mmCIF file of C-alpha atoms in Angstrom:
data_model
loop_
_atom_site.group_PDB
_atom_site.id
_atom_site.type_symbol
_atom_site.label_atom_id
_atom_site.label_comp_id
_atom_site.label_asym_id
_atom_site.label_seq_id
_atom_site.Cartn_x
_atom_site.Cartn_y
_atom_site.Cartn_z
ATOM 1 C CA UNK O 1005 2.717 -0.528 13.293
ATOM 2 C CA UNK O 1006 1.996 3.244 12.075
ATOM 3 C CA UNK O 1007 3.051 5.981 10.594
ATOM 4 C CA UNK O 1008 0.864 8.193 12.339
ATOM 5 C CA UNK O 1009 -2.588 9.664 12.608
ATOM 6 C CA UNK O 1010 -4.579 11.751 10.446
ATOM 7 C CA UNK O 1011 -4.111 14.439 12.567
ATOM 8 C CA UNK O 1012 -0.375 14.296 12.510
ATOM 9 C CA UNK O 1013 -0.499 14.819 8.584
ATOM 10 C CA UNK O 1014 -2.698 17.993 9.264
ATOM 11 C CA UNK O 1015 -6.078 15.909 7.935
ATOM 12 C CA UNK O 1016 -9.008 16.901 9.766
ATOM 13 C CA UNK O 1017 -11.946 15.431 10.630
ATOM 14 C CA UNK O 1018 -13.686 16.817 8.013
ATOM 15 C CA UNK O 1019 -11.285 15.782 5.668
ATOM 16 C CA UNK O 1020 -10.832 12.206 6.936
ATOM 17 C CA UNK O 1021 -12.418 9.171 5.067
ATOM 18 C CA UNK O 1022 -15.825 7.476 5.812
ATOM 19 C CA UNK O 1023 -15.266 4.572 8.952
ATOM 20 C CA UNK O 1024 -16.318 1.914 6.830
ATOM 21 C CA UNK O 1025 -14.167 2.928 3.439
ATOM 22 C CA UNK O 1026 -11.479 -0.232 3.251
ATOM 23 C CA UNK O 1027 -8.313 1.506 2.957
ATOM 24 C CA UNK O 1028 -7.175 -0.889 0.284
ATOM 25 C CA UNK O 1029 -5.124 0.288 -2.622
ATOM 26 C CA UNK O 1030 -4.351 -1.644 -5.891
ATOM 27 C CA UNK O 1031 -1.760 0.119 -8.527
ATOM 28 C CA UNK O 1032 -0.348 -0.819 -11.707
ATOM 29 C CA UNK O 1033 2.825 1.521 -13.174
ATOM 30 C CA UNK O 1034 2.650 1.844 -16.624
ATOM 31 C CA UNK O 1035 6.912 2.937 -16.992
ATOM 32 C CA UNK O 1036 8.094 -0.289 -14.301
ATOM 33 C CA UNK O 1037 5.174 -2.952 -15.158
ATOM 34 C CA UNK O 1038 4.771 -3.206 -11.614
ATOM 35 C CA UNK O 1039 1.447 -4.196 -9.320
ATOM 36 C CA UNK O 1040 0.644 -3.634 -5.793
ATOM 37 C CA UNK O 1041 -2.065 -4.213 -3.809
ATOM 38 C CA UNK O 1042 -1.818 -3.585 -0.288
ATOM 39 C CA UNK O 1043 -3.712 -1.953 3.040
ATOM 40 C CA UNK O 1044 -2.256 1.207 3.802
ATOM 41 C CA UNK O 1045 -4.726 2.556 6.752
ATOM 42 C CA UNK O 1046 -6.330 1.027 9.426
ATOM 43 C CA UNK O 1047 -9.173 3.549 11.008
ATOM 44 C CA UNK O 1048 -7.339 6.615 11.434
ATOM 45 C CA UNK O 1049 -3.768 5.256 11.245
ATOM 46 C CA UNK O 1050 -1.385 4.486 8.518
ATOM 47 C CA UNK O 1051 -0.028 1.348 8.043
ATOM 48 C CA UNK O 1052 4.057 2.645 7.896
ATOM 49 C CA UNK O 1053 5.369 -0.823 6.367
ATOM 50 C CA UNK O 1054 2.346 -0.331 3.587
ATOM 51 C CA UNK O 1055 3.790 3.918 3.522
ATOM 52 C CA UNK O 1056 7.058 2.511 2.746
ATOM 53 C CA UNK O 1057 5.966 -0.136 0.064
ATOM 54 C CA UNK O 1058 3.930 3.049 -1.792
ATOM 55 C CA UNK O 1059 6.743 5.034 -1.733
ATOM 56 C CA UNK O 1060 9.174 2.804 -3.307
ATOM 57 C CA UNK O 1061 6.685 1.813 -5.727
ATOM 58 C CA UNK O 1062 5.875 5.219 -6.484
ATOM 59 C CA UNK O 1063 9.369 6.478 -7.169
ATOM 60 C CA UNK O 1064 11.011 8.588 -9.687
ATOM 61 C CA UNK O 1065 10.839 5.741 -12.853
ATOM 62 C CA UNK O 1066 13.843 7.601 -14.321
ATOM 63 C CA UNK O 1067 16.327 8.165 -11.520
ATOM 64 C CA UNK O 1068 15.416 4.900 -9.087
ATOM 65 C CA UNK O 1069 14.852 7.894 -6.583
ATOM 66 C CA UNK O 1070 12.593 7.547 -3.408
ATOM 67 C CA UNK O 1071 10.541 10.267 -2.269
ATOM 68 C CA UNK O 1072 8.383 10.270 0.265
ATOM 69 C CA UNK O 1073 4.231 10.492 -0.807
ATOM 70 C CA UNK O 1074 1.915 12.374 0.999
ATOM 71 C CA UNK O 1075 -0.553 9.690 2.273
ATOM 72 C CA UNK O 1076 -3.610 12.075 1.641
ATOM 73 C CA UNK O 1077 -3.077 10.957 -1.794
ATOM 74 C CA UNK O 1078 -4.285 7.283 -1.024
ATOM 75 C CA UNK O 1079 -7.410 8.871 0.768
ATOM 76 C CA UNK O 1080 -7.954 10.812 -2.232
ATOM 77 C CA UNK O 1081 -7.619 7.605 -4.308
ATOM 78 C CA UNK O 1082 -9.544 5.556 -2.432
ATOM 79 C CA UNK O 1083 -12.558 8.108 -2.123
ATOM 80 C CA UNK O 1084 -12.406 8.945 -6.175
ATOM 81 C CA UNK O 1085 -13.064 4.678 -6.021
ATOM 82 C CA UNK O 1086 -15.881 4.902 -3.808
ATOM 83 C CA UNK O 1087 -17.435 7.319 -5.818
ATOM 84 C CA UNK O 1088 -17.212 5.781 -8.649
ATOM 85 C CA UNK O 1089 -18.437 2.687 -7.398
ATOM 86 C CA UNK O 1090 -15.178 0.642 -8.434
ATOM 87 C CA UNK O 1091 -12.394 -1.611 -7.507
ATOM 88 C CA UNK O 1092 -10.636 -1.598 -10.795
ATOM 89 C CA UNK O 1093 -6.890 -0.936 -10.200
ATOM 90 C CA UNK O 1094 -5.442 2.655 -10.727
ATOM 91 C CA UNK O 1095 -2.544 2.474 -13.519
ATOM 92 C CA UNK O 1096 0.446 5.186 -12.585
ATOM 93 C CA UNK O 1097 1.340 7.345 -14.983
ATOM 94 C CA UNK O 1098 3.751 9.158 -12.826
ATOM 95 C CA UNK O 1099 4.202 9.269 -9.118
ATOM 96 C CA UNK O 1100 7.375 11.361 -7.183
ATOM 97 C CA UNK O 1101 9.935 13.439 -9.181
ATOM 98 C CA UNK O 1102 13.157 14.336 -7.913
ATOM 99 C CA UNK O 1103 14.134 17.688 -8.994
ATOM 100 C CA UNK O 1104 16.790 17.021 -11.857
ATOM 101 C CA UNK O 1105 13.978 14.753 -13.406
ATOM 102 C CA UNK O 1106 11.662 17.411 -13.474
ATOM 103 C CA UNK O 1107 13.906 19.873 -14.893
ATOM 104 C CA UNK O 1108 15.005 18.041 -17.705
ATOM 105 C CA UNK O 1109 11.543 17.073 -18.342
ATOM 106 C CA UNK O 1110 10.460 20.494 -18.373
ATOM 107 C CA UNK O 1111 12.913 21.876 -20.637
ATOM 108 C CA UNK O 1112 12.406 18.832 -23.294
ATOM 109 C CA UNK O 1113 8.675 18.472 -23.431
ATOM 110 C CA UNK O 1114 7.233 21.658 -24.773
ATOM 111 C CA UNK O 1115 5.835 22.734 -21.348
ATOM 112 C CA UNK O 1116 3.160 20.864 -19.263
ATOM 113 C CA UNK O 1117 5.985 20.454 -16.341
ATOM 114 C CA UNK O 1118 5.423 22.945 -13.787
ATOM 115 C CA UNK O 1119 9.179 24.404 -12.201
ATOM 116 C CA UNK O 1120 7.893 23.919 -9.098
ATOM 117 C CA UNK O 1121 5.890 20.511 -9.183
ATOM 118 C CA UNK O 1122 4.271 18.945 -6.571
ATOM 119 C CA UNK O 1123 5.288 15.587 -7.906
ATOM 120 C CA UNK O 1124 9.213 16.500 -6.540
ATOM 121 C CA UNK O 1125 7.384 17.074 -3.044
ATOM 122 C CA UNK O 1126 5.685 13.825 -3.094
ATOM 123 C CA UNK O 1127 2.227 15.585 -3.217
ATOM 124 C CA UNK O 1128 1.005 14.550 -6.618
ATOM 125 C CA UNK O 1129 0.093 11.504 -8.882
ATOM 126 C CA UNK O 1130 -0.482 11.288 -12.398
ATOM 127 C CA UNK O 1131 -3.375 8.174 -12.567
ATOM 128 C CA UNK O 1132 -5.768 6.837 -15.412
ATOM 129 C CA UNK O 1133 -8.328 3.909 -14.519
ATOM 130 C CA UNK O 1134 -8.710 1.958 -17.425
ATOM 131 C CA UNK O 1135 -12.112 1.097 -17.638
ATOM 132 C CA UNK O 1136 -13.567 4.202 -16.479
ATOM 133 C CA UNK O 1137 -14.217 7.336 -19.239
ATOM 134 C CA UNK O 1138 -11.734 9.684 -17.867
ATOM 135 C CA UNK O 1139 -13.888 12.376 -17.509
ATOM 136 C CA UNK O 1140 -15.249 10.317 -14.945
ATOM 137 C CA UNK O 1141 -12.265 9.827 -12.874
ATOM 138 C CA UNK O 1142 -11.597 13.784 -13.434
ATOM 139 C CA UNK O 1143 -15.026 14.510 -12.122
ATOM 140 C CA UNK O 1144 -14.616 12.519 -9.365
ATOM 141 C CA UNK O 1145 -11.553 14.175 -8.134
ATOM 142 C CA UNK O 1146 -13.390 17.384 -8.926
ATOM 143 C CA UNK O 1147 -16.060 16.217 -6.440
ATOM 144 C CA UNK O 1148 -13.725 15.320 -3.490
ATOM 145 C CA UNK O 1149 -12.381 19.227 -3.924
ATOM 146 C CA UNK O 1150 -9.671 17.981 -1.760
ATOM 147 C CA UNK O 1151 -6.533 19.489 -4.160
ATOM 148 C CA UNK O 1152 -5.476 20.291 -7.662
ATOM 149 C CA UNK O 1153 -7.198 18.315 -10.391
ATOM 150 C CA UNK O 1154 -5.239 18.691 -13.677
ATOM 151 C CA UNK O 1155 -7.367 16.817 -17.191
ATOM 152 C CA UNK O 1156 -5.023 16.003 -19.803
ATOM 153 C CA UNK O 1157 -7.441 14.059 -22.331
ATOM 154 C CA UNK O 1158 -5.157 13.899 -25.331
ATOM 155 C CA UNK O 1159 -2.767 12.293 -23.075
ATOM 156 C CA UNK O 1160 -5.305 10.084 -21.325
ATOM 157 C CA UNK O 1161 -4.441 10.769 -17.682
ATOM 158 C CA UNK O 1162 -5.712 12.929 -14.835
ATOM 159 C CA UNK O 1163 -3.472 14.987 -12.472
ATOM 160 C CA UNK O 1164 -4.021 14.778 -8.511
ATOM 161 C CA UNK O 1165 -2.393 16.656 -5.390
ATOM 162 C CA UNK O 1166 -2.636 17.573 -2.239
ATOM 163 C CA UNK O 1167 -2.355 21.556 -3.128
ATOM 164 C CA UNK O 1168 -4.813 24.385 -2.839
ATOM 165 C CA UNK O 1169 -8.154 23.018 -4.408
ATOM 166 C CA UNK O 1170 -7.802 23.947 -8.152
ATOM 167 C CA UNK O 1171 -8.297 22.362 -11.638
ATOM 168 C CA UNK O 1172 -7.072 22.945 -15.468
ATOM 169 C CA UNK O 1173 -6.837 21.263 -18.472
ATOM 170 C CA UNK O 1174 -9.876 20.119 -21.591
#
């Protein structure tokens, strides 16, 4: 069963993953203490039971609330791994935000939560790998130029959407 091809999420051919990349995901969230490890693409189509398992996993850890993740987001993952020559699991840091989560965390933390995030549109992740420097993973993403690449070394994690291609952060 599918969600639907790469076309249908506005991915390109250019954009679209090598054949022979395994489409194999494994996640650890560092608020829930949950794992995952799953398949979410076969070829050129996503796996929708494996879409829905990411998204629940990936939900808002203070509000229990579901969003829906841009799959482009695995791709991105799962090329950053290839680069890096890896199969070490990703730890979550933060996934999708619903809107009165964001707010309150923008208000309360000093800044560093943008009004309009993509995290409340399901378009960005918060990831560290342990194991790999971060600047590493960061230069990875950097590579891929596939979306926004945020570094945030003092709070050992690197930012990743599906936005305009961008980066910030020391």
């Amino acid at each position: 069963m599918v969600a639907g091809s790469l076309m249908s999420f506005g991915i390109g051919a250019k954009a679209a993953v090598r054949p022979s990349t395994p489409y194999f995901l494994s996640l650890d969230h560092t608020h829930t203490l949950e794992r995952i490890g799953l398949q979410y693409r076969l070829g050129d189509d996503y796996l929708k039971p494996a879409l829905g398992r990411l998204n629940r996993f990936l939900r808002d850890h203070y509000s229990g609330t579901v969003g829906i993740i841009d799959p482009r987001l695995y791709d991105i993952l799962t090329d950053m791994k290839s680069l890096l020559r890896t199969d070490l699991a990703y730890h979550i840091i933060s996934g999708y935000r619903d809107p009165n989560t964001n707010e309150r965390l923008r208000t309360t933390r000093g800044g560093g939560v943008a009004k309009t995030s993509l995290h409340m549109q399901g378009r960005a992740l918060d990831v560290r790998m342990p194991g790999v420097p971060l600047d590493e993973l960061r230069d990875a993403a950097l590579e891929l130029k596939a979306g926004g690449v945020g570094y945030y070394s003092r709070e050992r994690f690197v930012h990743i959407d599906t936005g305009r291609v961008r980066s910030w952060g020391s």
